[in-house]
mmCIF file of C-alpha atoms and ligand atoms in Angstrom:
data_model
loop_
_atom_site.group_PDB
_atom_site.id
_atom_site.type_symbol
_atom_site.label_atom_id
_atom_site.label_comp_id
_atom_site.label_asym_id
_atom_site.label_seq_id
_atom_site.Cartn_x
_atom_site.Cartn_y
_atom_site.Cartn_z
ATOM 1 C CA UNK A 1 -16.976 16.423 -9.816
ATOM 2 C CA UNK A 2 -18.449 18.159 -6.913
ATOM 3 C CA UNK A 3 -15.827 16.078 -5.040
ATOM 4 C CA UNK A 4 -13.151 17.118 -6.782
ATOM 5 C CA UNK A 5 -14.319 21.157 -6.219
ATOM 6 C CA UNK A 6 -14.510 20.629 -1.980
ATOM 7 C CA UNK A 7 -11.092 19.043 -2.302
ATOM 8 C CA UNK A 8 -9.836 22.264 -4.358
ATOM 9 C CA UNK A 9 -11.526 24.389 -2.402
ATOM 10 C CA UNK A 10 -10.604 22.883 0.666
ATOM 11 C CA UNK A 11 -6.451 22.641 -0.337
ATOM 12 C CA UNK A 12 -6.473 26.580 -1.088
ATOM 13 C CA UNK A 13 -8.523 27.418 2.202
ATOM 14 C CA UNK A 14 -5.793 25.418 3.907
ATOM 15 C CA UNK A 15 -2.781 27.083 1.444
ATOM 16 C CA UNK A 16 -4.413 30.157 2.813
ATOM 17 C CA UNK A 17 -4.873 29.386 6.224
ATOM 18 C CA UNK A 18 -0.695 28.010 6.184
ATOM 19 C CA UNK A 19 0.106 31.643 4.355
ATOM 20 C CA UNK A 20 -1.605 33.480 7.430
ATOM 21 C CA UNK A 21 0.287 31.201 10.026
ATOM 22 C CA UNK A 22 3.341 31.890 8.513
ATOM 23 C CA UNK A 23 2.825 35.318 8.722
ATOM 24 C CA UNK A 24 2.241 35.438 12.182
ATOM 25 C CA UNK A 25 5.508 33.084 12.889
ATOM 26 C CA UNK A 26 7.619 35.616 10.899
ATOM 27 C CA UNK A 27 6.515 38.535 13.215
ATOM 28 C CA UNK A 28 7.370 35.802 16.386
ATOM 29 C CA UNK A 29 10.988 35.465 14.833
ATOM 30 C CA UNK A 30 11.961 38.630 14.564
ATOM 31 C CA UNK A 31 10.346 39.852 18.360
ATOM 32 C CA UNK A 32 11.887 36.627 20.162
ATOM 33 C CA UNK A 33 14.489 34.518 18.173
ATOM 34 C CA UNK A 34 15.868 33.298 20.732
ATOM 35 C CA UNK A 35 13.031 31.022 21.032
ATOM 36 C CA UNK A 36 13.257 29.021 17.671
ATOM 37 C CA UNK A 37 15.991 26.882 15.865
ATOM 38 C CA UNK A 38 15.277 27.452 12.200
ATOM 39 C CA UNK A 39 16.324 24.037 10.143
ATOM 40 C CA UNK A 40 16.981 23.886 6.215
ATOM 41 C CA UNK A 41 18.134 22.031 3.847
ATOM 42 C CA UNK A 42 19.419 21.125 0.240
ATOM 43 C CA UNK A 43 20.445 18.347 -1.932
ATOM 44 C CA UNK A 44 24.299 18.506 -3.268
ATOM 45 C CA UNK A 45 23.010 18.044 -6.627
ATOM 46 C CA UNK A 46 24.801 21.167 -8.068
ATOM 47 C CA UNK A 47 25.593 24.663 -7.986
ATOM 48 C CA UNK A 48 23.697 27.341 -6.288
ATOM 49 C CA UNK A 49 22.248 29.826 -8.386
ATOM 50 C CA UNK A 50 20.230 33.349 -8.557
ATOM 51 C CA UNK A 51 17.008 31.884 -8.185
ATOM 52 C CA UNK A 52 18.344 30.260 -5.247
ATOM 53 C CA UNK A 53 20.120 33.263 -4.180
ATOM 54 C CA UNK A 54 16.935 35.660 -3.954
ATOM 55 C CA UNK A 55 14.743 32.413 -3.191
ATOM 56 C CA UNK A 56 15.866 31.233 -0.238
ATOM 57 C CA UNK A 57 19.556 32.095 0.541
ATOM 58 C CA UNK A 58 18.743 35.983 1.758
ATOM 59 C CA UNK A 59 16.452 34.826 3.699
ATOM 60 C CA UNK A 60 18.539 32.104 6.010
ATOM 61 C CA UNK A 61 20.964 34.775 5.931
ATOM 62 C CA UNK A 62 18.229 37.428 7.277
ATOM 63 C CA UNK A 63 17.137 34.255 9.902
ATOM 64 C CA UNK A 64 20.880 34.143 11.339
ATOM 65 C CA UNK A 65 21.347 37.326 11.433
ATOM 66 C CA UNK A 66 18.973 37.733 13.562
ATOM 67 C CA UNK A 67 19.457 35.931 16.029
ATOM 68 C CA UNK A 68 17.763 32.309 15.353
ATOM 69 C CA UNK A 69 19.594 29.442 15.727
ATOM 70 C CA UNK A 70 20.192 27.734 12.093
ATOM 71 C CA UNK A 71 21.390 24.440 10.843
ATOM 72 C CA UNK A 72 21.789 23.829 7.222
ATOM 73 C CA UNK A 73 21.867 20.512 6.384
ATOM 74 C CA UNK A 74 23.109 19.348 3.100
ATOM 75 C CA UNK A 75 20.732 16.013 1.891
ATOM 76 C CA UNK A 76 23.704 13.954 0.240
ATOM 77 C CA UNK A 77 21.683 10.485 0.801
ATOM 78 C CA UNK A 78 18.317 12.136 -0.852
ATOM 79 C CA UNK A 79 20.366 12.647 -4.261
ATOM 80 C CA UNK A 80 20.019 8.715 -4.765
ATOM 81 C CA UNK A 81 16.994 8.825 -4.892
ATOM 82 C CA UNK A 82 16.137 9.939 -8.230
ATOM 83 C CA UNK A 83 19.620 9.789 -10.020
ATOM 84 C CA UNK A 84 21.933 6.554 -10.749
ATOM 85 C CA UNK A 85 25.659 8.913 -10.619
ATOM 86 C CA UNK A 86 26.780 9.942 -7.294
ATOM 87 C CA UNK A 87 30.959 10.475 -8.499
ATOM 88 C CA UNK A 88 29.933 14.327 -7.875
ATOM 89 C CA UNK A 89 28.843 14.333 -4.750
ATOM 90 C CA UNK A 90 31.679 15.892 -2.488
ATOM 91 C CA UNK A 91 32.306 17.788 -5.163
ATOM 92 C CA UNK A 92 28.971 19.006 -4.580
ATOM 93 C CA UNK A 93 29.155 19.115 -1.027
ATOM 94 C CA UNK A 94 32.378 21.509 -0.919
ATOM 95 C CA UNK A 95 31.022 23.430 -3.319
ATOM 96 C CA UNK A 96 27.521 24.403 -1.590
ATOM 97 C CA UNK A 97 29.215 25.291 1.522
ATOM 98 C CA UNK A 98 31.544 27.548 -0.884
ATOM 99 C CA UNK A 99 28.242 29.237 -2.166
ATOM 100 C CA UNK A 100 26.710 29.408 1.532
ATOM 101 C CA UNK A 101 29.768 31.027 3.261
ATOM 102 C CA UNK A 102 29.825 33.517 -0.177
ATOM 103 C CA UNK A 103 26.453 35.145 0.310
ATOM 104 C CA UNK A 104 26.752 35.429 4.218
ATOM 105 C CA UNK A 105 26.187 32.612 6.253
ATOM 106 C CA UNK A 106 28.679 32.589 8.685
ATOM 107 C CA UNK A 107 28.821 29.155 10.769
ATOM 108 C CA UNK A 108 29.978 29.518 14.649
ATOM 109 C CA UNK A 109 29.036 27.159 17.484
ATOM 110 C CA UNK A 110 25.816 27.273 19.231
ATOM 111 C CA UNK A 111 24.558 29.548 16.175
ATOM 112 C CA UNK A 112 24.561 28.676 12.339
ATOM 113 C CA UNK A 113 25.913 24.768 11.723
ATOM 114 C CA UNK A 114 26.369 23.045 8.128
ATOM 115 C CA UNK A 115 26.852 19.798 7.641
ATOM 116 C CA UNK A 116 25.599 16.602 5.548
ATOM 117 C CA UNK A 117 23.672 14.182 7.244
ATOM 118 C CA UNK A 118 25.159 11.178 5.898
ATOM 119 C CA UNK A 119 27.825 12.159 8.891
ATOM 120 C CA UNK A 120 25.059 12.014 11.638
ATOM 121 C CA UNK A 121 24.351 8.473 11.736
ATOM 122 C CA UNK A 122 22.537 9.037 15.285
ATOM 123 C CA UNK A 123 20.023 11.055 13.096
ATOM 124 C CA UNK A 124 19.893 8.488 10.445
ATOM 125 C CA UNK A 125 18.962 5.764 12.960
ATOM 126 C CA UNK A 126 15.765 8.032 14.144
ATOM 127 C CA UNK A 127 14.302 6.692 10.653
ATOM 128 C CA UNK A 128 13.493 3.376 12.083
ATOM 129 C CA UNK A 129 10.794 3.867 14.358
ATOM 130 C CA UNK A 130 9.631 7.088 12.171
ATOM 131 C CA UNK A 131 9.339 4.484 9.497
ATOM 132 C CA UNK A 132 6.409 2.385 11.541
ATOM 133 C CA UNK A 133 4.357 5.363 12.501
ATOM 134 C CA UNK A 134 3.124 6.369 8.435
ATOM 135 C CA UNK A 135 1.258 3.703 6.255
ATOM 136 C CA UNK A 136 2.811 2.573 2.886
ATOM 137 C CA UNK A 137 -0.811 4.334 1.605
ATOM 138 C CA UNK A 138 0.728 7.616 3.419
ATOM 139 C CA UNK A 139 3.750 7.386 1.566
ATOM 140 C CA UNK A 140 2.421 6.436 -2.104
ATOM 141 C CA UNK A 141 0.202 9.812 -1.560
ATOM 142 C CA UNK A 142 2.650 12.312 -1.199
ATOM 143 C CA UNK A 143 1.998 14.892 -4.315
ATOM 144 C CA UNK A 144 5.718 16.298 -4.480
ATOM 145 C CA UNK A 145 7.238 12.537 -4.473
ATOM 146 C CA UNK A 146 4.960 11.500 -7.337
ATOM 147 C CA UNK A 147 5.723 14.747 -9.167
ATOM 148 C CA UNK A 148 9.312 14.111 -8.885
ATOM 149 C CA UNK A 149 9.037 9.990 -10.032
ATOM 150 C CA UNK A 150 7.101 12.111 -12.945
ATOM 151 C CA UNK A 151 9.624 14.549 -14.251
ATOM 152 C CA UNK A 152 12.461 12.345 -13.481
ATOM 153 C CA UNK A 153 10.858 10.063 -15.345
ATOM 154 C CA UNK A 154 11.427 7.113 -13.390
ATOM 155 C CA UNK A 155 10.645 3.859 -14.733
ATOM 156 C CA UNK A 156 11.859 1.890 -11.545
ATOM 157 C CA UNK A 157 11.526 3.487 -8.471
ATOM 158 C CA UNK A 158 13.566 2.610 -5.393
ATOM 159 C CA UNK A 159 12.481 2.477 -1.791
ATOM 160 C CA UNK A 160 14.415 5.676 -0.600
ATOM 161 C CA UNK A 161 12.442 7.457 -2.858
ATOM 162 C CA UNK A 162 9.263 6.908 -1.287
ATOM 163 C CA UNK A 163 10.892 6.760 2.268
ATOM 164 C CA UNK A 164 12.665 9.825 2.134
ATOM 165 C CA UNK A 165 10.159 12.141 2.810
ATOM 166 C CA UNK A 166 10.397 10.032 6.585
ATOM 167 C CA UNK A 167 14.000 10.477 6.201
ATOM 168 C CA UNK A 168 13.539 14.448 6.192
ATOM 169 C CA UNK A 169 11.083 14.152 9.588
ATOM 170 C CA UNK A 170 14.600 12.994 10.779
ATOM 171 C CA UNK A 171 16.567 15.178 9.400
ATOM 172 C CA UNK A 172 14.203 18.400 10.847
ATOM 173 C CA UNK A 173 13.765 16.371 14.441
ATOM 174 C CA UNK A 174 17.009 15.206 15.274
ATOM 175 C CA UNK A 175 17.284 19.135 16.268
ATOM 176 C CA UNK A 176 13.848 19.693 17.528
ATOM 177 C CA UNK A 177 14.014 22.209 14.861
ATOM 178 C CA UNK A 178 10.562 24.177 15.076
ATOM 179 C CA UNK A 179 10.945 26.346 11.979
ATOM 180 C CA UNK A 180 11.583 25.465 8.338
ATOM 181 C CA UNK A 181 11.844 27.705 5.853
ATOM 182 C CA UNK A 182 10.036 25.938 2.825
ATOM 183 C CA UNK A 183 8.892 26.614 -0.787
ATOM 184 C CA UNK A 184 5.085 25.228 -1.688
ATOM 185 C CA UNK A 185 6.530 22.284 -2.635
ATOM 186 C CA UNK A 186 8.259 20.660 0.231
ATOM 187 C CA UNK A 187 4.770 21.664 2.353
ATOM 188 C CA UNK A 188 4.054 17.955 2.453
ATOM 189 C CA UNK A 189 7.131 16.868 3.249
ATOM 190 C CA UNK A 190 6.573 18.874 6.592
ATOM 191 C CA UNK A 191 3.019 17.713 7.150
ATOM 192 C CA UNK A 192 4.633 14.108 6.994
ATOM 193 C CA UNK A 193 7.102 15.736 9.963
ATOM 194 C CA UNK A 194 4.102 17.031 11.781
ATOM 195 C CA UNK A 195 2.164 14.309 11.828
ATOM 196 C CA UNK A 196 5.707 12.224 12.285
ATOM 197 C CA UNK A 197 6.385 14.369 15.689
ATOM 198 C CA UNK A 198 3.191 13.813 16.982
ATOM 199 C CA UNK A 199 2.577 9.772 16.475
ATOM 200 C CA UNK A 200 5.551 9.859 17.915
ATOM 201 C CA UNK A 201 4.509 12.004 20.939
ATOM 202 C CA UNK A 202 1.299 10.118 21.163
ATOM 203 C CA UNK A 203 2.386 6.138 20.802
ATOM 204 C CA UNK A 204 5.504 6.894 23.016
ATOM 205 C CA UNK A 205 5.879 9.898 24.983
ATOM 206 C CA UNK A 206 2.773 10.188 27.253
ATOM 207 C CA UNK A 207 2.639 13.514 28.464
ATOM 208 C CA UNK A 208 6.208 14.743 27.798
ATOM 209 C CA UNK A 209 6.231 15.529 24.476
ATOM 210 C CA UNK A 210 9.850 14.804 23.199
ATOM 211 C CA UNK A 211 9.309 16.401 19.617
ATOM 212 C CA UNK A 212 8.148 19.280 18.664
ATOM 213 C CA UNK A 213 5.295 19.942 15.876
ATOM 214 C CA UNK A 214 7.887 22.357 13.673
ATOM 215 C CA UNK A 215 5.880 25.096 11.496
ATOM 216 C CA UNK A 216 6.685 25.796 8.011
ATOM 217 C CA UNK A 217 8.201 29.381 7.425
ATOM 218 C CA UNK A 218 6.980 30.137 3.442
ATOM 219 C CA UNK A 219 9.519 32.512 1.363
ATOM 220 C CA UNK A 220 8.070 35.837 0.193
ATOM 221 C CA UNK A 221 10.421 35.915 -2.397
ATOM 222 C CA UNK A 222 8.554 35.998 -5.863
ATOM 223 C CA UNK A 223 9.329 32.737 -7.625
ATOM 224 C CA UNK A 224 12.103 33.430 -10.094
ATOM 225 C CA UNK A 225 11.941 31.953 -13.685
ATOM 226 C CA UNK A 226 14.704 30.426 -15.796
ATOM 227 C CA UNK A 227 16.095 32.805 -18.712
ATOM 228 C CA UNK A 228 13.739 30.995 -20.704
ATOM 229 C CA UNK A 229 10.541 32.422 -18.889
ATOM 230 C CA UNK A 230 8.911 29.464 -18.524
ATOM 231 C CA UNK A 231 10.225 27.473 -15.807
ATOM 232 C CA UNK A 232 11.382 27.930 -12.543
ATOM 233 C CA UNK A 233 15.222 28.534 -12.651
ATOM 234 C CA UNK A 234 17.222 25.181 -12.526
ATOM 235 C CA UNK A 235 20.445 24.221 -13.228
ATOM 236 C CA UNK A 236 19.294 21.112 -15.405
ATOM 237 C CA UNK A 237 16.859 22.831 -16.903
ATOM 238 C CA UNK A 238 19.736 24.990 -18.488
ATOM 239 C CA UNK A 239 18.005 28.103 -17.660
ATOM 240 C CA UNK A 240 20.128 29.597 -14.511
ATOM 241 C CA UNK A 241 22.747 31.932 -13.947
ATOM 242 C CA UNK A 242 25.046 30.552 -11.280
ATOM 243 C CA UNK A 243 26.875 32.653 -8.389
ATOM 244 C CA UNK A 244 29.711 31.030 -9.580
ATOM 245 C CA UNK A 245 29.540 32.377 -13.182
ATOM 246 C CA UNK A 246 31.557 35.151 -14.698
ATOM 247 C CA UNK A 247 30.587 38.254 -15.414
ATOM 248 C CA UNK A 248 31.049 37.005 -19.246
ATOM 249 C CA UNK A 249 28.979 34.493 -18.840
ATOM 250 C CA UNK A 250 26.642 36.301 -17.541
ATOM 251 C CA UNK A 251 26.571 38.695 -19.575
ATOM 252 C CA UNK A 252 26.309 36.023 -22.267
ATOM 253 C CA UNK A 253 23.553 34.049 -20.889
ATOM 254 C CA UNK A 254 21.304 37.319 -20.273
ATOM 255 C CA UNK A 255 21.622 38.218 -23.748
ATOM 256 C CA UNK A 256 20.397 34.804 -25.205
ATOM 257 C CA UNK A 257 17.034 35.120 -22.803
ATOM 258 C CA UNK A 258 13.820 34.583 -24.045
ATOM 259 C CA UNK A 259 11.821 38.011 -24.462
ATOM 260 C CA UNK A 260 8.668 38.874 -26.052
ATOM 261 C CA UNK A 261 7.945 41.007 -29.928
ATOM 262 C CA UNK A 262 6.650 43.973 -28.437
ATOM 263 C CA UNK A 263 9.381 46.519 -28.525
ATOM 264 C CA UNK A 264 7.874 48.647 -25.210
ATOM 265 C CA UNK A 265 8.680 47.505 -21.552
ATOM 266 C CA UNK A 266 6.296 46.630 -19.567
ATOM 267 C CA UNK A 267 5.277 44.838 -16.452
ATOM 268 C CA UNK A 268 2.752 42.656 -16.842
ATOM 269 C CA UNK A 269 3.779 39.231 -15.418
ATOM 270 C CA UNK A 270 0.964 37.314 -16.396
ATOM 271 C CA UNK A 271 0.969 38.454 -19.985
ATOM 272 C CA UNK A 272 4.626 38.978 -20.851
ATOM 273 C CA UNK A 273 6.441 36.156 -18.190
ATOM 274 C CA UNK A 274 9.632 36.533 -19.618
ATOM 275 C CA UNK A 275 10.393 40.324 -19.981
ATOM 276 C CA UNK A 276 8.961 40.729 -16.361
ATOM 277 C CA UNK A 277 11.035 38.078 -15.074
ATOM 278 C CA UNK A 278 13.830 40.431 -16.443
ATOM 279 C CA UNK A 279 12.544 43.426 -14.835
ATOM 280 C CA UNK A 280 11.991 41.351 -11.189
ATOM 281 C CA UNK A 281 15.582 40.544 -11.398
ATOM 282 C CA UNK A 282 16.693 44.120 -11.856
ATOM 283 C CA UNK A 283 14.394 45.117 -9.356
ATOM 284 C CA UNK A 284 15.610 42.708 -6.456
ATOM 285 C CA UNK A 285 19.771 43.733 -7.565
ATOM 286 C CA UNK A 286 18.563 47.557 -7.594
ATOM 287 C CA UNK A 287 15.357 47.976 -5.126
ATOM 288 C CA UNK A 288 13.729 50.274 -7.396
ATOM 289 C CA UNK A 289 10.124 48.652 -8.367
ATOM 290 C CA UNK A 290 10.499 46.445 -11.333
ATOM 291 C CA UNK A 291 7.257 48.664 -13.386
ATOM 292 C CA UNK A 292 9.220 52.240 -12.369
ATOM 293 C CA UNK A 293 12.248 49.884 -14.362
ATOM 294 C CA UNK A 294 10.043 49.361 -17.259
ATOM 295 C CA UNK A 295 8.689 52.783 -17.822
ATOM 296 C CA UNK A 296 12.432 54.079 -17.542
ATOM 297 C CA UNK A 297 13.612 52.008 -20.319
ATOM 298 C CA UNK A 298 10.426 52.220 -22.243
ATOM 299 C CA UNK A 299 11.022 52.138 -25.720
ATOM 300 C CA UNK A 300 14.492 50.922 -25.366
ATOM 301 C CA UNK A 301 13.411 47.281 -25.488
ATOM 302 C CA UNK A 302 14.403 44.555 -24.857
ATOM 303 C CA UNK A 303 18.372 44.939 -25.862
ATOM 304 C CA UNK A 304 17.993 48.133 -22.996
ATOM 305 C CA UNK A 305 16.806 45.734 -21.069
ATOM 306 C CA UNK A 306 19.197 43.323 -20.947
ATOM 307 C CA UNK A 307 21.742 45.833 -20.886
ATOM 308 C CA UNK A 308 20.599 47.501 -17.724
ATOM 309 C CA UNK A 309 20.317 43.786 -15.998
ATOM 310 C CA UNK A 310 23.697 42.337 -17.317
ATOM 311 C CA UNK A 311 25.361 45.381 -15.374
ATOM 312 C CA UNK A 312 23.296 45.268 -12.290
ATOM 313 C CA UNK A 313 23.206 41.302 -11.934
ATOM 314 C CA UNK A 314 27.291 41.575 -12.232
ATOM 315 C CA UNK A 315 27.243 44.124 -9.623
ATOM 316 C CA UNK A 316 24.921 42.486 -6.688
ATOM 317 C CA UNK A 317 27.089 39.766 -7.551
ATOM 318 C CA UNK A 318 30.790 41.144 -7.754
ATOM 319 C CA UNK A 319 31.314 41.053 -3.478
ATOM 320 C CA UNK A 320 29.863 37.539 -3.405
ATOM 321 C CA UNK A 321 31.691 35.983 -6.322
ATOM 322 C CA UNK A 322 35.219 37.782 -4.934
ATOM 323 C CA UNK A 323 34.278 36.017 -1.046
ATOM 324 C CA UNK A 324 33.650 33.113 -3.136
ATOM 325 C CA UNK A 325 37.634 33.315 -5.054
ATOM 326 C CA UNK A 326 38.879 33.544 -1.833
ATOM 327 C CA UNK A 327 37.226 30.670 -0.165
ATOM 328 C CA UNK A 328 38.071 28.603 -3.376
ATOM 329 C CA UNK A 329 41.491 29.087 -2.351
ATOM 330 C CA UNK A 330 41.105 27.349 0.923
ATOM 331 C CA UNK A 331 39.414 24.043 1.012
ATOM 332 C CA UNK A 332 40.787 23.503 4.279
ATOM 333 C CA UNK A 333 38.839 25.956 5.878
ATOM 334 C CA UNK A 334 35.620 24.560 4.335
ATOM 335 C CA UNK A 335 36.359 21.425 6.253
ATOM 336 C CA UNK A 336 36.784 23.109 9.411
ATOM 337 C CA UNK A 337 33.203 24.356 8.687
ATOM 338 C CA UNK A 338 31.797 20.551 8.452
ATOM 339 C CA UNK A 339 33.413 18.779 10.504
ATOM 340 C CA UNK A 340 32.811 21.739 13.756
ATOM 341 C CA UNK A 341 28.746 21.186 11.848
ATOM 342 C CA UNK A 342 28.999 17.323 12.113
ATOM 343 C CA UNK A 343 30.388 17.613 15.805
ATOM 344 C CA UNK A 344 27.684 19.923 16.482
ATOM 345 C CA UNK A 345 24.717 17.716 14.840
ATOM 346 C CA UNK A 346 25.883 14.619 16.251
ATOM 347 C CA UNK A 347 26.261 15.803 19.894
ATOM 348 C CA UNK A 348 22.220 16.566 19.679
ATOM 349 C CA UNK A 349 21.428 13.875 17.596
ATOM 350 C CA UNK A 350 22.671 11.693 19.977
ATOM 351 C CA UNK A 351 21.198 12.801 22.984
ATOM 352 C CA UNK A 352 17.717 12.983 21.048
ATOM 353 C CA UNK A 353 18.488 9.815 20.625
ATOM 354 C CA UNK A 354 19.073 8.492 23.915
ATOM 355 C CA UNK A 355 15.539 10.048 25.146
ATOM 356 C CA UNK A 356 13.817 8.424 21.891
ATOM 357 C CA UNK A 357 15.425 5.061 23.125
ATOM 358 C CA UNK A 358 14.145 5.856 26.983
ATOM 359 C CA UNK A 359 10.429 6.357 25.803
ATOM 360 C CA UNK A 360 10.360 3.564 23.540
ATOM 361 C CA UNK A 361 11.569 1.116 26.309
ATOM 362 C CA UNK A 362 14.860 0.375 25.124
ATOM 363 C CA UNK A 363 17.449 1.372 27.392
ATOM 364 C CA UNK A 364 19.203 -1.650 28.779
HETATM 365 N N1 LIG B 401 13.876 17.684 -0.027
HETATM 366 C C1 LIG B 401 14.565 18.950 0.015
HETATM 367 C C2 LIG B 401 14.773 19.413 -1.445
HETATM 368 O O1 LIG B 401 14.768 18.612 -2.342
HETATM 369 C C3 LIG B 401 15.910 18.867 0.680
HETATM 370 C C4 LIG B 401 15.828 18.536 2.142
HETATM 371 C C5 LIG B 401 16.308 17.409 2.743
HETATM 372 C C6 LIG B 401 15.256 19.327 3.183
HETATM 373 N N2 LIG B 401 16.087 17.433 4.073
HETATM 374 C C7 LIG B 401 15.457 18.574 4.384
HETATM 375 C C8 LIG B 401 14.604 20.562 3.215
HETATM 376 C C9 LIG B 401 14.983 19.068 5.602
HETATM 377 C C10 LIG B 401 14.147 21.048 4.446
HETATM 378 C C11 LIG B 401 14.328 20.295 5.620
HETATM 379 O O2 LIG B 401 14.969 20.577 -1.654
#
């Protein structure tokens, strides 16, 4: 038992100590971004939604337009992993760099690249010697993989899915990427990159490091639920609203969400999840503080409620869905953007490549 307590206690001092570092790195980006190449990524699983939107998408958007140097890289080998169907994949694919050049990120050589990295097979090849510096122990430990084997509900699991947390130390190196913008969940994935980059540095490298140790960057952004209040927002949980949507949909979806008895608004997140969900939305389409929102509406309730976020939802979104028409219209264009990505990511992953092959002894 006491065990078990120094390990808690231990995890949240070092959740802690990772929220403090990451505050420190996010002053560093915005004084020097010159100095950092920021590296995300997502699977092609589906359509992007709000939660994404406020989540994570502002904030690569922020990172770019700054200044940083940002690759997005879209994980189409990680999606067979847990799933059997892979007929939607482009489909996917097309479609998330639809939703990416909609809310703002705008690719352009030497600055913001998107591509998948099933393209990149000088990147792919960096997971063979990645693979025989972490133990099969290492990889059976990993909290996030077991939680997704869990709620996938997995009864035979397949080698990639244990492996691919390896896989994503590839995907982040084959940049030298030292920044990655990361949700709690994917922090160890990155500790497996860490500690990746530096075996690596250590077995091989001597005293030229050829990888760097690449920090995680964690979103402020409040975690957004689903419309049911319960879950985080997910697209197969049936809970999201989709940038895609119409503003009919929308509309519709908002007024099916779950809300509470208690005719008054109020903020209380802890004690009323759902109807402050509601009011966070509002708040981050508006910028007005989500409890000044709730003692506006006051007795109104709920149906106020809904009302006021229906209209403000459809309007944050009405200049992103139109760029998003337009873009439909031209699927040539979204080629342009992955293949100039692809022909960006290869021409570093190979020459990472060539100096991974020159430590390890194996130029001929
Ligand atoms: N595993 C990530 C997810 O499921 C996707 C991903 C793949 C990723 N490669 C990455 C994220 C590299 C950050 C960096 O969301």
């Amino acid at each position: 038992m006491q065990d078990q307590i120094d390990q808690e206690t231990q995890e949240v001092g070092t959740f802690e100590a990772t929220v403090e570092r990451s505050r420190q790195l996010e002053a560093q980006l915005v004084k020097t971004p010159h100095e950092f190449r920021v590296l995300t990524g997502d699977r092609p699983t589906g359509r992007l939604h709000v939660g994404h939107l406020f989540g994570s998408l502002q904030n690569r958007v922020r990172l770019q337009d700054l200044g940083v140097r940002t690759f997005i890289l879209i994980a189409d080998y990680q999606v067979l992993t847990d799933r059997d169907t892979f007929e939607n994949i482009a489909d996917n694919v097309h479609n998330l760099v639809i939703d990416y050049l909609a809310v703002g990120l705008e690719p352009k050589p030497g600055q913001t690249s998107i591509f998948p990295h099933s393209h990149v097979p000088e990147l792919n090849q960096l997971l063979l010697p990645f693979l025989t510096l972490v133990s099969q122990a290492e990889l059976g430990r990993n909290p996030t993989v077991k939680e997704e084997i869990q709620s996938a509900g997995l009864t035979s699991i397949n080698a990639g899915m244990y492996t691919y947390p390896v896989h994503q130390a590839a995907d982040i190196l084959f940049c030298k990427a030292n920044v990655v913008p990361v949700g709690k969940d994917q922090l160890p994935h990155l500790e497996m990159t860490r500690t990746i980059a530096r075996r690596f540095n250590e077995r091989f490298a001597g005293n030229l490091p050829v990888f760097p140790e690449p920090q995680p960057l964690l979103s402020k952004a409040p975690l957004i639920l689903g419309l049911d209040g319960s879950q985080k927002m997910s697209k197969s949980r049936g809970n999201a609203i989709l940038l895609c949507d119409t503003e009919d949909t929308t509309a519709a979806l908002i007024k099916k969400a779950k809300t509470d008895s208690e005719r008054r608004i109020t903020y209380d997140p802890d004690k009323r999840p759902e109807v402050s969900n509601l009011l966070m939305l509002v708040s981050l389409c508006t910028g007005e503080s989500p409890e000044a929102i709730a003692d506006r509406i006051g007795d109104g309730g709920s149906g106020q409620l809904k009302k006021l976020l229906t209209e403000s939802l459809n309007a944050y979104l009405k200049p992103i869905r139109a760029r998003r028409k337009e873009i439909e219209q031209d699927p040539e264009r979204v080629r342009d953007v992955l293949r100039e990505g692809i022909r960006e990511a290869r021409e570093l992953a190979e020459a990472t490549l060539e100096e991974v092959r020159s430590v390890m002894n194996m130029n001929i």
